[in-house]
Amino acid sequence: MPDRKSPLAPFRNETFRVIWAASLISNFGGLIQSVGAAWMMASISSSANMVALVQASTSLPIMLFSVAAGALADNFDRRKLMLTAQAFMFVVSVLLTVFAWQGLITPWLLLTFTFLIGCGTALNNPAWQASVGDMVPREDLPAAVSLNSMGFNLTRSVGPAIGGAIVAAAGAAAAFAVNACSYFALLFALFRWKPPVSPRTLPREDFGRAVSAGLRYVSMSPNIGKVLLRGFAFGLSTSSILSLLPLIARDLVKGGPLTFGILLGCFGLGAIAGALMNARLRERFASETIARMAFAGFAISASVCAVSGSALLTGAVLLLSGASWVMALSLFNTTVQLSTPRWVVARALSLYQTMTFGGIAAGSWIWGTTADTHGAEAALLASAVAMIAGAAIGLRFTLPELQSLNVDPLNRFSEPDLPLDLKPRSGPIVILIDYEISEEDIPQFLETMTERRRIRIRDGAGQWALMRDLENPTIWTETYHVPTWVEYVRHNQRRTHADAANGERLRQLHRGAEDPRVHRMIERQTIIPHEYERFKQNVEMH
């Protein structure tokens, strides 16, 4: 097997290796904290729904704030954002430790602290995941994503068992203290990291426009949309096992906090195996087949957990669900990253996380409520049915094949020299492009223009239209608007190598002696003469 395809190839990069190792320590502490929080809730509340809400309180902020965090990660220094997020989580973890040590924790206060930690995770994740593509070569990206999953689940394989032992021996406050200490390694690694700074040729997008650009890009990318739908269905249905695991350990297999930690460790061991198998599975099976295998694996695991009274049998099937977890989520993550250019990758990943963790949060509440009213066994069996339905969605919304599109910038656009002295904020700008198309080529031209429209709107154009000249029917004009001149430049710089084929097909269909003619115009409203001076002053100020 070529070295570049090795699952360990990203470790050749020192930056990735160091931050991965520091994240391993941080994840270790986070899982110990999760065990402490889940078991503390089971101890201070008799409600199954409150126990499930511990999982939901961590996932909900990721659903609520990931899109905003993705916009920040695409427009600001990702290293500084990660430092801010890690420092915030450290402070919250210290406060949680103090309150727990003093015996001041109530169920809702515990949920508040876990929610705040989830807010830090929401800010950190888009910046971290987008930074992976900056650390390793593109061909190593799938392996790097799998290694991140494997790193988290390495800690999951032993962290929960150790967390359970810590809780059993010294209480939940000790688990929270261990988590607070675990942030130091990652904070130190991020302080040392000096990523290369790319020169910024255009002003930074304002926050609102950056968010809308990310939403627009994903909405106009059908393949990414399929991944988001499947991620939501996966999170919604499969969250039952992790959210109800404290009840499985306490009520179904009659264990204590150590049993809970061991069962969670079995899930982590399975996830490690899934990460190591990922590359071989991607070579042998289609993406949709892997996704269906993951849904089916979880359904089997949930069904067995519902009827099993044996910790040994339950631990064995949790290996299967852990492997299925990594198989699906690393596949979804990699597909999004390889389908998205760097200028918007953090926003696309944040939307993927919003859908997936939104599904987890909603599922945790649904299965917790079901367990409250009908018992954990019924909730697990109901979720298994939902998992089968999630697999069946693939019959209509089949995942795209995992392939590396060249979404690097095309870099063919040169800002034209204009006789007018335009400011970056001058606008609105109207673009018209004339094509000369033969009658026999019209069907192919219209088909190509359908794809052109999607690309234009995806990259920021508005009011796109295609018009035909009534007096000269061979002339067709594509027109679209952008709000300002700088947005026009930004729009053209977003074109990728993968988009170039569309432009090449249009040039081949064009029958004119020269290239299609581009008209760049600025809209102007008529004004009465005595207001002209005030209008001129306003233009000069902007």
Coordinates of C-alpha atoms in Angstrom, one line a residue, residues 248-466:
I248 CA -28.5 0.6 31.1
A249 CA -25.7 0.2 33.5
R250 CA -27.8 0.9 36.6
D251 CA -31.1 -0.7 35.8
L252 CA -30.7 -3.3 33.1
V253 CA -27.4 -4.9 34.1
K254 CA -27.6 -3.9 37.8
G255 CA -24.2 -2.2 37.9
G256 CA -22.6 0.8 39.5
P257 CA -20.4 3.7 38.2
L258 CA -17.5 1.4 37.4
T259 CA -19.8 -0.8 35.3
F260 CA -21.0 2.3 33.5
G261 CA -17.4 3.3 32.8
I262 CA -16.5 -0.1 31.5
L263 CA -19.5 -0.2 29.2
L264 CA -18.7 3.2 27.8
G265 CA -15.1 2.0 27.4
C266 CA -16.4 -1.0 25.3
F267 CA -18.1 1.6 23.0
G268 CA -14.7 3.4 22.7
L269 CA -12.8 0.2 21.9
G270 CA -15.3 -0.5 19.1
A271 CA -14.8 3.0 17.8
I272 CA -11.0 2.5 17.7
A273 CA -11.5 -0.6 15.6
G274 CA -13.9 1.2 13.3
A275 CA -11.3 4.0 12.8
L276 CA -8.6 1.5 11.9
M277 CA -11.0 -0.3 9.5
N278 CA -12.2 2.9 7.8
A279 CA -9.6 3.0 5.0
R280 CA -10.2 -0.6 4.0
L281 CA -13.9 -0.2 4.1
R282 CA -13.8 2.8 1.9
E283 CA -11.7 0.8 -0.7
R284 CA -14.2 -2.1 -0.7
F285 CA -17.6 -0.5 -0.3
A286 CA -19.6 2.5 -1.5
S287 CA -20.2 5.4 0.9
E288 CA -23.9 4.5 1.0
T289 CA -23.2 0.9 1.9
I290 CA -21.0 2.0 4.8
A291 CA -23.6 4.3 6.1
R292 CA -26.3 1.6 6.0
M293 CA -23.9 -0.8 7.7
A294 CA -23.5 1.8 10.5
F295 CA -27.2 2.2 11.0
A296 CA -27.8 -1.5 11.0
G297 CA -24.9 -2.1 13.5
F298 CA -26.5 0.4 15.9
A299 CA -29.9 -1.1 15.5
I300 CA -28.6 -4.6 16.4
S301 CA -26.7 -3.1 19.4
A302 CA -29.7 -1.1 20.7
S303 CA -32.0 -4.2 20.4
V304 CA -29.6 -6.4 22.3
C305 CA -29.0 -3.8 25.0
A306 CA -32.8 -3.6 25.5
V307 CA -33.2 -7.3 26.2
S308 CA -29.8 -8.2 27.8
G309 CA -29.4 -8.5 31.5
S310 CA -25.7 -9.4 31.2
A311 CA -23.0 -6.8 31.4
L312 CA -20.7 -9.1 29.3
L313 CA -23.2 -9.4 26.4
T314 CA -24.1 -5.7 26.6
G315 CA -20.4 -4.7 26.5
A316 CA -19.9 -7.0 23.5
V317 CA -22.6 -5.4 21.4
L318 CA -21.4 -1.9 22.4
L319 CA -18.2 -2.7 20.5
L320 CA -20.4 -2.9 17.4
S321 CA -22.1 0.3 18.0
G322 CA -18.8 2.1 18.7
A323 CA -17.4 0.9 15.4
S324 CA -20.6 1.9 13.6
W325 CA -20.4 5.4 15.2
V326 CA -16.9 6.2 13.8
M327 CA -17.6 4.5 10.4
A328 CA -20.6 6.9 9.8
L329 CA -19.4 10.1 11.4
S330 CA -15.9 10.1 9.9
L331 CA -17.4 9.3 6.5
F332 CA -19.8 12.2 6.8
N333 CA -17.1 14.6 8.0
T334 CA -14.6 13.6 5.2
T335 CA -17.3 13.9 2.5
V336 CA -18.1 17.5 3.6
Q337 CA -14.4 18.5 3.8
L338 CA -13.5 17.1 0.4
S339 CA -16.6 18.7 -1.2
T340 CA -15.9 22.2 0.1
P341 CA -13.3 24.9 -0.7
R342 CA -11.2 26.4 2.1
W343 CA -13.0 29.7 2.2
V344 CA -16.2 28.2 3.5
V345 CA -15.0 24.8 4.9
A346 CA -15.5 25.7 8.6
R347 CA -19.1 27.0 7.9
A348 CA -19.9 23.8 6.0
L349 CA -18.5 21.7 8.8
S350 CA -20.4 23.7 11.4
L351 CA -23.7 23.1 9.5
Y352 CA -22.9 19.4 9.4
Q353 CA -22.3 19.5 13.2
T354 CA -25.4 21.5 13.7
M355 CA -27.5 18.9 12.0
T356 CA -25.8 15.9 13.6
F357 CA -25.6 17.3 17.1
G358 CA -29.1 18.7 16.7
G359 CA -30.2 15.2 16.0
I360 CA -28.3 13.9 19.1
A361 CA -29.9 16.6 21.3
A362 CA -33.4 15.9 20.0
G363 CA -32.9 12.2 20.2
S364 CA -31.6 12.4 23.7
W365 CA -34.7 14.2 24.8
I366 CA -37.0 11.9 22.8
W367 CA -35.5 8.6 24.1
G368 CA -35.2 10.0 27.6
T369 CA -38.9 10.9 27.7
T370 CA -39.8 7.5 26.2
A371 CA -37.7 5.8 28.9
D372 CA -39.5 7.9 31.6
T373 CA -42.9 6.8 30.5
H374 CA -42.3 3.3 29.0
G375 CA -38.9 2.2 30.4
A376 CA -35.4 2.1 29.0
E377 CA -36.1 -1.2 27.2
A378 CA -39.0 0.3 25.1
A379 CA -36.9 3.4 24.3
L380 CA -34.0 1.3 23.0
L381 CA -36.3 -0.9 20.9
A382 CA -38.1 2.2 19.5
S383 CA -34.8 3.8 18.6
A384 CA -33.7 0.6 16.8
V385 CA -36.7 1.0 14.5
A386 CA -35.7 4.6 13.9
M387 CA -32.2 3.4 12.9
I388 CA -33.6 1.1 10.3
A389 CA -35.7 4.0 8.9
G390 CA -32.5 6.1 8.8
A391 CA -30.8 3.4 6.7
A392 CA -33.8 3.3 4.4
I393 CA -33.5 7.1 3.7
G394 CA -30.5 6.2 1.6
L395 CA -32.9 4.7 -1.0
R396 CA -34.0 8.2 -1.8
F397 CA -31.0 10.3 -0.7
T398 CA -28.0 8.3 -1.6
L399 CA -24.7 9.5 -0.3
P400 CA -22.2 10.7 -2.9
E401 CA -19.1 8.7 -3.5
L402 CA -16.1 9.7 -1.4
Q403 CA -13.9 11.4 -3.9
S404 CA -11.5 14.3 -3.8
L405 CA -12.9 17.1 -6.0
N406 CA -10.4 19.8 -6.7
V407 CA -12.0 22.7 -4.9
D408 CA -8.8 24.8 -4.8
P409 CA -9.3 28.3 -6.2
L410 CA -9.1 28.5 -10.0
N411 CA -7.2 31.8 -9.7
R412 CA -7.9 32.9 -13.3
F413 CA -9.8 36.1 -12.4
S414 CA -7.9 39.4 -12.6
E415 CA -9.6 42.5 -11.4
P416 CA -10.2 44.7 -14.5
D417 CA -8.9 48.2 -14.8
L418 CA -11.8 50.6 -14.7
P419 CA -12.1 54.2 -15.8
L420 CA -14.5 54.8 -12.9
D421 CA -12.9 55.2 -9.5
L422 CA -15.0 52.6 -7.7
K423 CA -14.7 52.1 -4.0
P424 CA -14.9 48.5 -2.5
R425 CA -18.4 49.3 -1.2
S426 CA -19.7 50.8 -4.5
G427 CA -22.7 49.1 -5.9
P428 CA -25.0 47.4 -6.7
I429 CA -23.1 45.7 -9.5
V430 CA -24.9 44.1 -12.4
I431 CA -23.1 41.6 -14.7
L432 CA -24.3 40.7 -18.1
I433 CA -22.6 38.0 -20.3
D434 CA -23.5 37.6 -23.9
Y435 CA -23.3 34.2 -25.7
E436 CA -24.0 33.3 -29.3
I437 CA -25.6 29.9 -29.4
S438 CA -26.7 27.8 -32.4
E439 CA -30.2 26.5 -32.5
E440 CA -29.1 22.8 -32.3
D441 CA -27.0 23.6 -29.2
I442 CA -29.8 25.2 -27.2
P443 CA -30.8 22.1 -25.2
Q444 CA -27.2 21.5 -24.1
F445 CA -26.7 25.2 -23.4
L446 CA -29.8 25.3 -21.2
E447 CA -28.6 22.3 -19.3
T448 CA -25.2 23.8 -18.8
M449 CA -26.8 27.1 -17.7
T450 CA -28.8 25.2 -15.0
E451 CA -25.5 24.2 -13.4
R452 CA -24.1 27.7 -14.0
R453 CA -27.0 29.2 -12.0
R454 CA -26.3 26.9 -9.1
I455 CA -22.6 27.8 -9.1
R456 CA -23.4 31.6 -9.3
I457 CA -25.9 31.6 -6.5
R458 CA -23.8 29.3 -4.4
D459 CA -20.9 31.7 -4.6
G460 CA -22.8 34.9 -3.8
A461 CA -24.7 36.1 -6.8
G462 CA -28.3 37.2 -6.6
Q463 CA -31.1 37.9 -9.1
W464 CA -29.7 35.4 -11.6
A465 CA -31.5 35.3 -14.9
L466 CA -31.1 34.0 -18.5

